Coordinates of C-alpha atoms and ligand atoms in Angstrom, one line a residue:
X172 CA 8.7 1.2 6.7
X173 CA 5.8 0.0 5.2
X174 CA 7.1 -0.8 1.6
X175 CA 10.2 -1.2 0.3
X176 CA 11.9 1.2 -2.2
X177 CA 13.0 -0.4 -5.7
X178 CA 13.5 1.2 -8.7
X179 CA 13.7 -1.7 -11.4
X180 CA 15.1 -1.0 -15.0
X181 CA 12.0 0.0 -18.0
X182 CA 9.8 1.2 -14.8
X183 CA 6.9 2.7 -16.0
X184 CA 7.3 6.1 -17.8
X185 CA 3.5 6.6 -17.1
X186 CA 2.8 9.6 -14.9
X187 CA 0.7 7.8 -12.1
X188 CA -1.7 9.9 -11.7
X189 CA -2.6 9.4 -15.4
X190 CA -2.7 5.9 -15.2
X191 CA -5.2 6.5 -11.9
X192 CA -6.9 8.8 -13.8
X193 CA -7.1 6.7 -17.3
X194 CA -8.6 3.5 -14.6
X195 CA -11.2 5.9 -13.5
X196 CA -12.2 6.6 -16.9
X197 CA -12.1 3.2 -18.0
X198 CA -14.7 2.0 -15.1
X199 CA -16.6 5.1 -15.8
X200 CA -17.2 4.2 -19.4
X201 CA -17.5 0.4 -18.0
X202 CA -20.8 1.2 -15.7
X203 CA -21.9 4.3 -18.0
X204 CA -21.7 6.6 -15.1
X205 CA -22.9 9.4 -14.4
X206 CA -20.7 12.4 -15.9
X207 CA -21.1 14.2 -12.6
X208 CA -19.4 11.7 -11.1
X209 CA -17.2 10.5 -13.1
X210 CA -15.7 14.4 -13.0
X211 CA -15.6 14.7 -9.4
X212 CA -13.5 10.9 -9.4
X213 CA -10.6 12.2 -11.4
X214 CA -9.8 14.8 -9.5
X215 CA -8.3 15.1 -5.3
X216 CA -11.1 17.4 -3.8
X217 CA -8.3 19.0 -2.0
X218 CA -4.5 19.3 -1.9
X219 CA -1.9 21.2 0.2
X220 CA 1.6 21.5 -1.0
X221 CA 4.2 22.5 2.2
X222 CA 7.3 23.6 2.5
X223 CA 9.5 22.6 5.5
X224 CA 12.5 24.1 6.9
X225 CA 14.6 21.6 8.9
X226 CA 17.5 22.2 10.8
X227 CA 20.3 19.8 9.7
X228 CA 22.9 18.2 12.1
X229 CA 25.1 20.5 10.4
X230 CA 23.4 23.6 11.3
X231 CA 22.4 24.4 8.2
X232 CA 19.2 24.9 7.0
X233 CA 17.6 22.5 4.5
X234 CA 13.9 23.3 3.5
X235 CA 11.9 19.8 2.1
X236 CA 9.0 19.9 -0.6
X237 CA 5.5 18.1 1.6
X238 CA 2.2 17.2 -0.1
X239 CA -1.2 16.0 1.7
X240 CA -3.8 15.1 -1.1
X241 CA -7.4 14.3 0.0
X242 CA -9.0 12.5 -3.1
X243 CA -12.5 11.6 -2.0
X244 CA -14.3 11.8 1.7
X245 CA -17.7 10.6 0.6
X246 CA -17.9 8.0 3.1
X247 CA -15.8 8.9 5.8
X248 CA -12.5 10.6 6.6
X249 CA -9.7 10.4 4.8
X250 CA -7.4 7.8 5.1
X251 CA -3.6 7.2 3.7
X252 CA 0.0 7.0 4.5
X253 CA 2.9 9.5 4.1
X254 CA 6.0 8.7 2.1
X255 CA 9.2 9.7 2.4
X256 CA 11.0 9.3 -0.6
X257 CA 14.0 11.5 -2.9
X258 CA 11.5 10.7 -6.3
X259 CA 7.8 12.2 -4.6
X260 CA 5.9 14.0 -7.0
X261 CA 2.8 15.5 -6.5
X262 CA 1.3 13.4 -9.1
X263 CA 2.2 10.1 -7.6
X264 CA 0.9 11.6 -4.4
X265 CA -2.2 11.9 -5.7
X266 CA -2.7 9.0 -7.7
X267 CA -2.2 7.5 -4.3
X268 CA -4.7 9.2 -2.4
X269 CA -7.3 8.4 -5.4
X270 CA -6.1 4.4 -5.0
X271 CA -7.0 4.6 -1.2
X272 CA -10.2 6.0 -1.6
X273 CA -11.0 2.4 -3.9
X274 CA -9.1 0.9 -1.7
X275 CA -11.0 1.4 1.7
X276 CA -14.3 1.4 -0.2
X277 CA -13.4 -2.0 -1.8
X278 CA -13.0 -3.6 2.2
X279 CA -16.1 -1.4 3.0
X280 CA -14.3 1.0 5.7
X281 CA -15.8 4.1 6.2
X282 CA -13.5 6.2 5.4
X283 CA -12.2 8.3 1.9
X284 CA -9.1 8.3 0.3
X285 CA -5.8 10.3 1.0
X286 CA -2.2 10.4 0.7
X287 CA 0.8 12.5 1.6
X288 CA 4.5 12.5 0.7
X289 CA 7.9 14.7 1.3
X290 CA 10.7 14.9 -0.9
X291 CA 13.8 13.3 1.0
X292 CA 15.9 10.6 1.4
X293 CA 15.5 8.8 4.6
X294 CA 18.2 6.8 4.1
X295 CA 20.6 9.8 4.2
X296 CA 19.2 11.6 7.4
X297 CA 19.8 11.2 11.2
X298 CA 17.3 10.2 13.3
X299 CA 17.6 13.6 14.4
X300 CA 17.0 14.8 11.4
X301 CA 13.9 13.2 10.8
X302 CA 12.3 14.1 13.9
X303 CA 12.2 17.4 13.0
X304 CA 11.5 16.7 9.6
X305 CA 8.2 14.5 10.5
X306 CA 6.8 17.4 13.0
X307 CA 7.8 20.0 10.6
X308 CA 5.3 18.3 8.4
X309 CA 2.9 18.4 11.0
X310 CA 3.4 21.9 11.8
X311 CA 2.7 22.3 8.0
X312 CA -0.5 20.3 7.4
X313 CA -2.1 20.0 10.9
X314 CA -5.4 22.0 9.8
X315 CA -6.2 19.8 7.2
X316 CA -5.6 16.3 9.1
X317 CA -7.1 15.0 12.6
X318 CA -9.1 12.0 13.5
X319 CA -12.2 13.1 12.0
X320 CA -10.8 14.6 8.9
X321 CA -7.6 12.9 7.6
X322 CA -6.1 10.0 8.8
X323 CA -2.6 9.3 7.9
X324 CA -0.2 5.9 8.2
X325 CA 3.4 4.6 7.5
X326 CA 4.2 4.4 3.7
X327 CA 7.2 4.0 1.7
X328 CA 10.3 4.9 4.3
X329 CA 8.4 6.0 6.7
X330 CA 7.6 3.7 9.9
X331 CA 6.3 3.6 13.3
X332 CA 8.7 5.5 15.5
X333 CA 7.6 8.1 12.4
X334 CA 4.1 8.0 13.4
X335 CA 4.6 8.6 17.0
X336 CA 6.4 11.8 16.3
X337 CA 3.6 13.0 14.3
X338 CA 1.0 12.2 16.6
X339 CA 2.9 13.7 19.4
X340 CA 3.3 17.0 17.7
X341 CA -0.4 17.3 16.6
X342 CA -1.9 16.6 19.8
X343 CA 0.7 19.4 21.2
X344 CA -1.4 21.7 18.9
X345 CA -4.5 20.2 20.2
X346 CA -3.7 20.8 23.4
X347 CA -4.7 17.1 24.4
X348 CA -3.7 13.7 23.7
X349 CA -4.6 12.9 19.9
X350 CA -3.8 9.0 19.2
X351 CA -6.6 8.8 16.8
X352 CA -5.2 11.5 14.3
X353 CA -2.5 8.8 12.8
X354 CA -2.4 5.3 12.2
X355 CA 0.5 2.3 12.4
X356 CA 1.7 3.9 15.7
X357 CA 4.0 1.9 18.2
X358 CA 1.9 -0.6 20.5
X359 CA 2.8 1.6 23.6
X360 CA 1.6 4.6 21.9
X361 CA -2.2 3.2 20.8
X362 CA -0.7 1.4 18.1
X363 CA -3.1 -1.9 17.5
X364 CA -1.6 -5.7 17.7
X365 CA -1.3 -7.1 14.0
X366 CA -0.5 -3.7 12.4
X367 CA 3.0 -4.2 11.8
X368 CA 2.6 -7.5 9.1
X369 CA -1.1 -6.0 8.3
X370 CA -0.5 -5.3 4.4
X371 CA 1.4 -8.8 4.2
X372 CA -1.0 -10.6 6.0
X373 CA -4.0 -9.5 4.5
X374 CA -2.6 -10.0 1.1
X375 CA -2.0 -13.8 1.9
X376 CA -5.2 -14.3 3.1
X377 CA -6.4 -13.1 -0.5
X378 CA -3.8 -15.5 -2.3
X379 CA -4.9 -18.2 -0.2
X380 CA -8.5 -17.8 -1.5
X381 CA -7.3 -17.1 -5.1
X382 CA -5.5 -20.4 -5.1
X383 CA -8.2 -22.1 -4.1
X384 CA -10.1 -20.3 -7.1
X385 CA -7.0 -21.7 -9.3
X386 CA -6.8 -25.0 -7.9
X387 CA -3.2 -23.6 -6.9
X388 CA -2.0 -26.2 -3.5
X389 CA 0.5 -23.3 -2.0
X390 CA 1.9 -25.8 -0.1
X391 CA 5.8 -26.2 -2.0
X392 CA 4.7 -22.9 -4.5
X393 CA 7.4 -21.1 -5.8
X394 CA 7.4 -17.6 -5.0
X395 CA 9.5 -14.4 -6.2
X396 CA 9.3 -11.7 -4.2
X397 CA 10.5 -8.0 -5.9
X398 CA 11.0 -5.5 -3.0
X399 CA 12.4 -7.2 -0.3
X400 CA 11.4 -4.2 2.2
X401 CA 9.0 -4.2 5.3
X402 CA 6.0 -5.6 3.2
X403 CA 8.3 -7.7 1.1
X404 CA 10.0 -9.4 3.6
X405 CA 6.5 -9.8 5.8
X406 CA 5.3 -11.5 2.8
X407 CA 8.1 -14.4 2.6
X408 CA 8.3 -15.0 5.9
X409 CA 4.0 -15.2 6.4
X410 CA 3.8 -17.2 3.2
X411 CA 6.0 -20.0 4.2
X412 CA 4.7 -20.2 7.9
X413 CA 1.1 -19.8 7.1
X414 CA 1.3 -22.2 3.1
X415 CA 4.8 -23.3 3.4
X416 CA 5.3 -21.7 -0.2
X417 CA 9.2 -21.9 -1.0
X418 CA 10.5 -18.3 -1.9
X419 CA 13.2 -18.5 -4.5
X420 CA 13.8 -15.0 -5.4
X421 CA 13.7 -11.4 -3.9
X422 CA 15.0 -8.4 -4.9
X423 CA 15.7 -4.9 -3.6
X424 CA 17.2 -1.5 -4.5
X425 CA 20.8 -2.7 -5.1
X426 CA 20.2 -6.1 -6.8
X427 CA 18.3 -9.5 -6.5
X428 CA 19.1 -12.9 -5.7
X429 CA 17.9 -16.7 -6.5
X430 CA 17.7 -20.1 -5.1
X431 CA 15.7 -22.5 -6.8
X432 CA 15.2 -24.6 -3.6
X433 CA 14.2 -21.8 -1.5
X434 CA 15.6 -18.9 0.5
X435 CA 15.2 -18.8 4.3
X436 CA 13.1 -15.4 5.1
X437 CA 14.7 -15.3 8.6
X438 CA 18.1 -15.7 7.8
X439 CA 17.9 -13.4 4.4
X440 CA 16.5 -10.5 6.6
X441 CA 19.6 -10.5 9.2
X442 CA 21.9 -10.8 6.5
X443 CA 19.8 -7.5 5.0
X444 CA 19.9 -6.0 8.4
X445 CA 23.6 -6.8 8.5
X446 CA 24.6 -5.9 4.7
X447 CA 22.0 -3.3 4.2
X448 CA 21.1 -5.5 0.8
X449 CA 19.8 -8.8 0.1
X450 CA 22.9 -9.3 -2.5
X451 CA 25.6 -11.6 -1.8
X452 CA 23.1 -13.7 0.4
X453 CA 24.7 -17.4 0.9
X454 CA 23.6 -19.9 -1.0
X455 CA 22.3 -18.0 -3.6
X456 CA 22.9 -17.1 -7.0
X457 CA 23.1 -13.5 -8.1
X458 CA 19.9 -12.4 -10.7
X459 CA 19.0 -9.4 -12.1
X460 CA 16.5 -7.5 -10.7
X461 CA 14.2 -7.6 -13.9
X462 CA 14.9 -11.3 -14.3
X463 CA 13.5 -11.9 -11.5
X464 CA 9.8 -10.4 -12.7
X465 CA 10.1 -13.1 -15.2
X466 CA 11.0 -16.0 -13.4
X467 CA 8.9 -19.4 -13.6
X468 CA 7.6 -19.0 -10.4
X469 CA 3.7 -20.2 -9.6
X470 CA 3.2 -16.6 -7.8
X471 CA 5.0 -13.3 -8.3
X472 CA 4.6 -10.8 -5.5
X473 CA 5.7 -7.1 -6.6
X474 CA 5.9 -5.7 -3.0
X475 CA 8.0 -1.9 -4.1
X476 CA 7.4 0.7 -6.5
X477 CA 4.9 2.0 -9.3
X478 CA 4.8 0.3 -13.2
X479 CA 7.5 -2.5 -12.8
X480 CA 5.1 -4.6 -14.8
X481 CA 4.6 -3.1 -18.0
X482 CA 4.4 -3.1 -21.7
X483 CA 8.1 -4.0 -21.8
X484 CA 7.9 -6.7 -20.0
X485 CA 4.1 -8.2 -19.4
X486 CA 4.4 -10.6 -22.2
X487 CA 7.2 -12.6 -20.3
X488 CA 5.4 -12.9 -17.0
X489 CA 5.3 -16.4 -16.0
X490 CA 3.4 -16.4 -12.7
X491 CA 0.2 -18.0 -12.5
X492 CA -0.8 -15.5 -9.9
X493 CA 0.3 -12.2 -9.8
X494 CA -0.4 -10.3 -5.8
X495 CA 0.4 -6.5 -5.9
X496 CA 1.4 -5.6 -2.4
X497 CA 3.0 -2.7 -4.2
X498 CA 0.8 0.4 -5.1
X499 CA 0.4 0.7 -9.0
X500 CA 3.2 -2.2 -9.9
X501 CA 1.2 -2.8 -13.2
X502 CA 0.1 -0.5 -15.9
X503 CA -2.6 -0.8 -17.5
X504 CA -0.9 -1.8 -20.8
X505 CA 0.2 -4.9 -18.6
X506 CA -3.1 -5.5 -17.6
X507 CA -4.5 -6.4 -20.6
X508 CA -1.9 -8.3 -21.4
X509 CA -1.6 -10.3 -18.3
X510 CA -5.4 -10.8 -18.5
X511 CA -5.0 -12.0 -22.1
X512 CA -2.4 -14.8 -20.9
X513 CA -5.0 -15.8 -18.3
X514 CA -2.5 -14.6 -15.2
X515 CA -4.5 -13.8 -12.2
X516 CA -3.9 -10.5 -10.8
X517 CA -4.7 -9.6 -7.5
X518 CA -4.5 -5.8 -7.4
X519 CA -3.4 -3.9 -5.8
X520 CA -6.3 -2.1 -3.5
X521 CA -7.7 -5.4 -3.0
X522 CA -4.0 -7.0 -2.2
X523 CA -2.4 -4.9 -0.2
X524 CA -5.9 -3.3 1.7
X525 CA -4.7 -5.4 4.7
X526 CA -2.7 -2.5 6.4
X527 CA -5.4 0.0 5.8
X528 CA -8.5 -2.5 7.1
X529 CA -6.3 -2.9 10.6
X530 CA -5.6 1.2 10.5
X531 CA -9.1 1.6 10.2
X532 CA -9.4 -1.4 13.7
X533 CA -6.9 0.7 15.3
X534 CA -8.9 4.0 14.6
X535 CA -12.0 2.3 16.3
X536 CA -9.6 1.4 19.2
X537 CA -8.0 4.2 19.9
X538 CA -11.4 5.9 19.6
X539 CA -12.7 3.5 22.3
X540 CA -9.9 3.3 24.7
X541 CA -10.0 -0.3 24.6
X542 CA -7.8 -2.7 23.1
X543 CA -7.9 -6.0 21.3
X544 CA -6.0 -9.4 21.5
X545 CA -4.0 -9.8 17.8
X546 CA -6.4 -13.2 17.4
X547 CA -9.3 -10.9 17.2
X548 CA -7.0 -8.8 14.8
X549 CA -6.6 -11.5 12.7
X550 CA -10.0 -12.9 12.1
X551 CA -11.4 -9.2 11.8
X552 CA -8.9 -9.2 8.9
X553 CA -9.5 -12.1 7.3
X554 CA -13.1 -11.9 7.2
X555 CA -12.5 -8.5 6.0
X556 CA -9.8 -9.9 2.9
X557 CA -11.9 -12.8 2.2
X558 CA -15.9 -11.3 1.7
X559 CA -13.6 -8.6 -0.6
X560 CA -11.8 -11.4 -2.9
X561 CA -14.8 -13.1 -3.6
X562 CA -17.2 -10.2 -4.6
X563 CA -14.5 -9.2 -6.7
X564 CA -13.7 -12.8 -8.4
X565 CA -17.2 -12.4 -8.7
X566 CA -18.0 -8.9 -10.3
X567 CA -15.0 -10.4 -12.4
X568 CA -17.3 -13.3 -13.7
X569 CA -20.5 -11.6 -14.2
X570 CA -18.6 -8.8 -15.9
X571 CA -16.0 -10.9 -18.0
X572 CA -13.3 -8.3 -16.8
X573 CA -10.2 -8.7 -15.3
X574 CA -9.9 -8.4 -11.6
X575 CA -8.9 -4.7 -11.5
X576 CA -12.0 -3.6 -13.3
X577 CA -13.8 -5.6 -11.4
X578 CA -12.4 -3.9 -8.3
X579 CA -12.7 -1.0 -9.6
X580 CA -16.9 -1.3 -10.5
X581 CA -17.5 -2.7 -7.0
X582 CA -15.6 0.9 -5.3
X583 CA -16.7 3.2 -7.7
X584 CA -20.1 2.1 -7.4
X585 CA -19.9 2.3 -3.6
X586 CA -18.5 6.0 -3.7
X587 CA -20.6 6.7 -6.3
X588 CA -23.7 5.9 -4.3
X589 CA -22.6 7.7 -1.0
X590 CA -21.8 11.4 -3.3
X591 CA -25.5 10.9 -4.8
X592 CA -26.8 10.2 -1.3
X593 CA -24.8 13.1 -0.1
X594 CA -26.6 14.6 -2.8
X595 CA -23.0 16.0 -4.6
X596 CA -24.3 15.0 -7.8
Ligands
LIG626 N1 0.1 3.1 3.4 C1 -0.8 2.0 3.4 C2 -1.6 1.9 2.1 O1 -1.2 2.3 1.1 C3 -1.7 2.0 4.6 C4 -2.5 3.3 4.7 C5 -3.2 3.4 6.1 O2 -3.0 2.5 6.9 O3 -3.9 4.4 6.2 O4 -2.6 1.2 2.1

């Protein structure tokens, strides 16, 4: 799983893709673009909606709703995870592939933006079950992906055992071994070293550099993590071994809990493994799950779901920094109001672009049949997190915008070049 599932009470009521759409316009209007442009950015260039029959353990017949959304491929393939979740809409689908396609041109990957989601809940199926379920989907949308067209990943709920399924039923349509049509694959299978913590990871390495920015010593931070799922959990246990911040709170679908001298990562993930829920962890108090968005805490990491910070509940942030490894977590209500109260956001395709930068190094591995040592990973990464943090702190000074804008000027600008080169518009 790549992030964790979390529906948090007063959750944004924005459609998604409106809120992608309204931050498009809003940079659009920012860098007086051209209208060309700024029509072809608020719409996926293409989008293929599937519908896939799965045989149940039952032997019934159950058939599941499947998207694949290509937003943009003006400077390379398309690239972006699949989802499995019970709430996927095709509007959140595609305000997902739009946020990749900023997302890999904010780290400067060549590659476009895309997305893809089913309808289902994971957490109710067999493995069985989602076997067929993930090569049904291939079945489905195999014309439209490969390695030099669309490039999917691990998501919400879905996960690397997930991807090797996938793989192994397109390149049975190829006709030949395929590993570069899919990303976040297990290490035997092509996968590459580092991919597993990569969104985590990467993320730190941008909240290490905006803490120097704040004059922040992460060493003894207080940290609340909301989402305590694969990136969530990542997160805790990276930050304390890499800063030694102290996590205090984390929070996942069923509830949230709260120590103020620090939660052990290690320990609260077997007792998750164990419990299925970080609740009724030892030595901890019980919070509730919005609470925990509003703790005192020097950095608040929303690591689930779109729009938990929002208009209802911006005003009582009280983070210094805010690091989105979630997709969307803040609306853009909240963002004014966060950047009013001098909060500094890390967004979210500059935050979480960790797992896509070492998709993108396991692309160029699988492509050359080579594979690298998880040091080489690393620095790759960094350098990669680091160069993108600054230019945007930066774009975020010269522009006297807050650091989503600011994000959003440097990748617009970037796709915006490569369609007129193209010669789209
Ligand atoms: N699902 C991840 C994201 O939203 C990773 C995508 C990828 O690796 O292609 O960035």
């Amino acid at each position: 799983m790549e992030l964790s599932g979390v529906s948090v009470a007063g959750a944004c009521e924005l459609n998604p893709f409106a809120m992608a759409q309204q931050q498009c316009d809003d940079c659009a209007n920012i860098l007086n673009i051209d209208q060309g442009v700024r029509e072809i950015i608020r719409e996926p260039m293409q989008e293929i909606h599937v519908s896939i029959p799965v045989r149940m353990d039952d032997g019934s017949i159950k058939v599941f709703k499947g998207f694949r959304v290509i937003h943009n491929n003006a400077l390379g393939p398309a690239k972006g995870g699949i989802r499995f979740h019970p709430d996927e809409t095709a509007d959140t689908v595609r305000a997902l592939a739009t946020w990749m396609t900023w997302k890999c041109a904010l780290v400067e990957l060549p590659l476009g933006g895309g997305k893809g989601g089913v309808v289902c809940n994971p957490k109710e199926m067999s493995q069985g079950e989602l076997e067929r379920l993930s090569r049904g989907y291939v079945d489905r949308v195999w014309q439209v992906i490969g390695p030099d067209k669309d490039i999917p990943a691990p998501d919400v709920y879905t996960n690397p055992q997930i991807m090797a399924w996938m793989m192994d039923q397109y390149s049975k349509i190829a006709g030949k071994n395929q590993f570069g049509v899919i990303t976040g694959k297990p290490l035997r299978l092509g996968g590459s070293a580092g991919r597993h913590d990569a969104t985590a990871r990467g993320g730190l390495y941008v909240l290490r550099e905006a803490a120097r920015a704040r004059g922040l010593n992460l060493k003894g931070a207080t940290m609340a993590i909301q989402g305590y799922g694969n990136a969530g959990s990542y997160v805790a246990s990276l930050a304390q071994e890499l800063f030694g911040c102290r996590i205090v709170a984390v929070s996942d679908s069923k509830g949230a809990v709260y120590n103020k001298m620090g939660l052990d990562p290690q320990l609260l993930s077997e007792h998750k493994s164990f419990t299925g829920s970080v609740v009724g962890f030892p030595k901890s108090d019980p919070l509730q799950q919005a609470e925990l968005l509003e703790l005192d805490v020097d950095v608040l990491c929303p690591c689930s779901l779109e729009g938990v910070i929002n208009a209802g509940n911006a005003e009582r942030i009280k983070a210094s920094i805010v690091a989105e490894f979630a997709n969307g977590p803040t609306t853009p209500e909240a963002d004014e109001i966060l950047f009013a109260r001098d909060i500094h956001l890390l967004p979210d395709f500059l935050c979480n672009a960790g797992g896509v930068t070492v998709s993108y190094f396991e692309m160029v591995q699988n492509f050359n049949m080579f594979y690298w040592e998880e040091k080489e990973v690393y620095e790759r990464l960094d350098r990669k997190m680091t160069a993108a943090y600054h230019s945007v702190l930066e774009m975020s000074k010269k522009y006297g915008v807050n650091m989503r804008r600011a994000a959003y000027i440097l990748a617009v600008r970037r796709v915006a070049e490569a369609m007129q080169l193209r010669g789209w518009v």
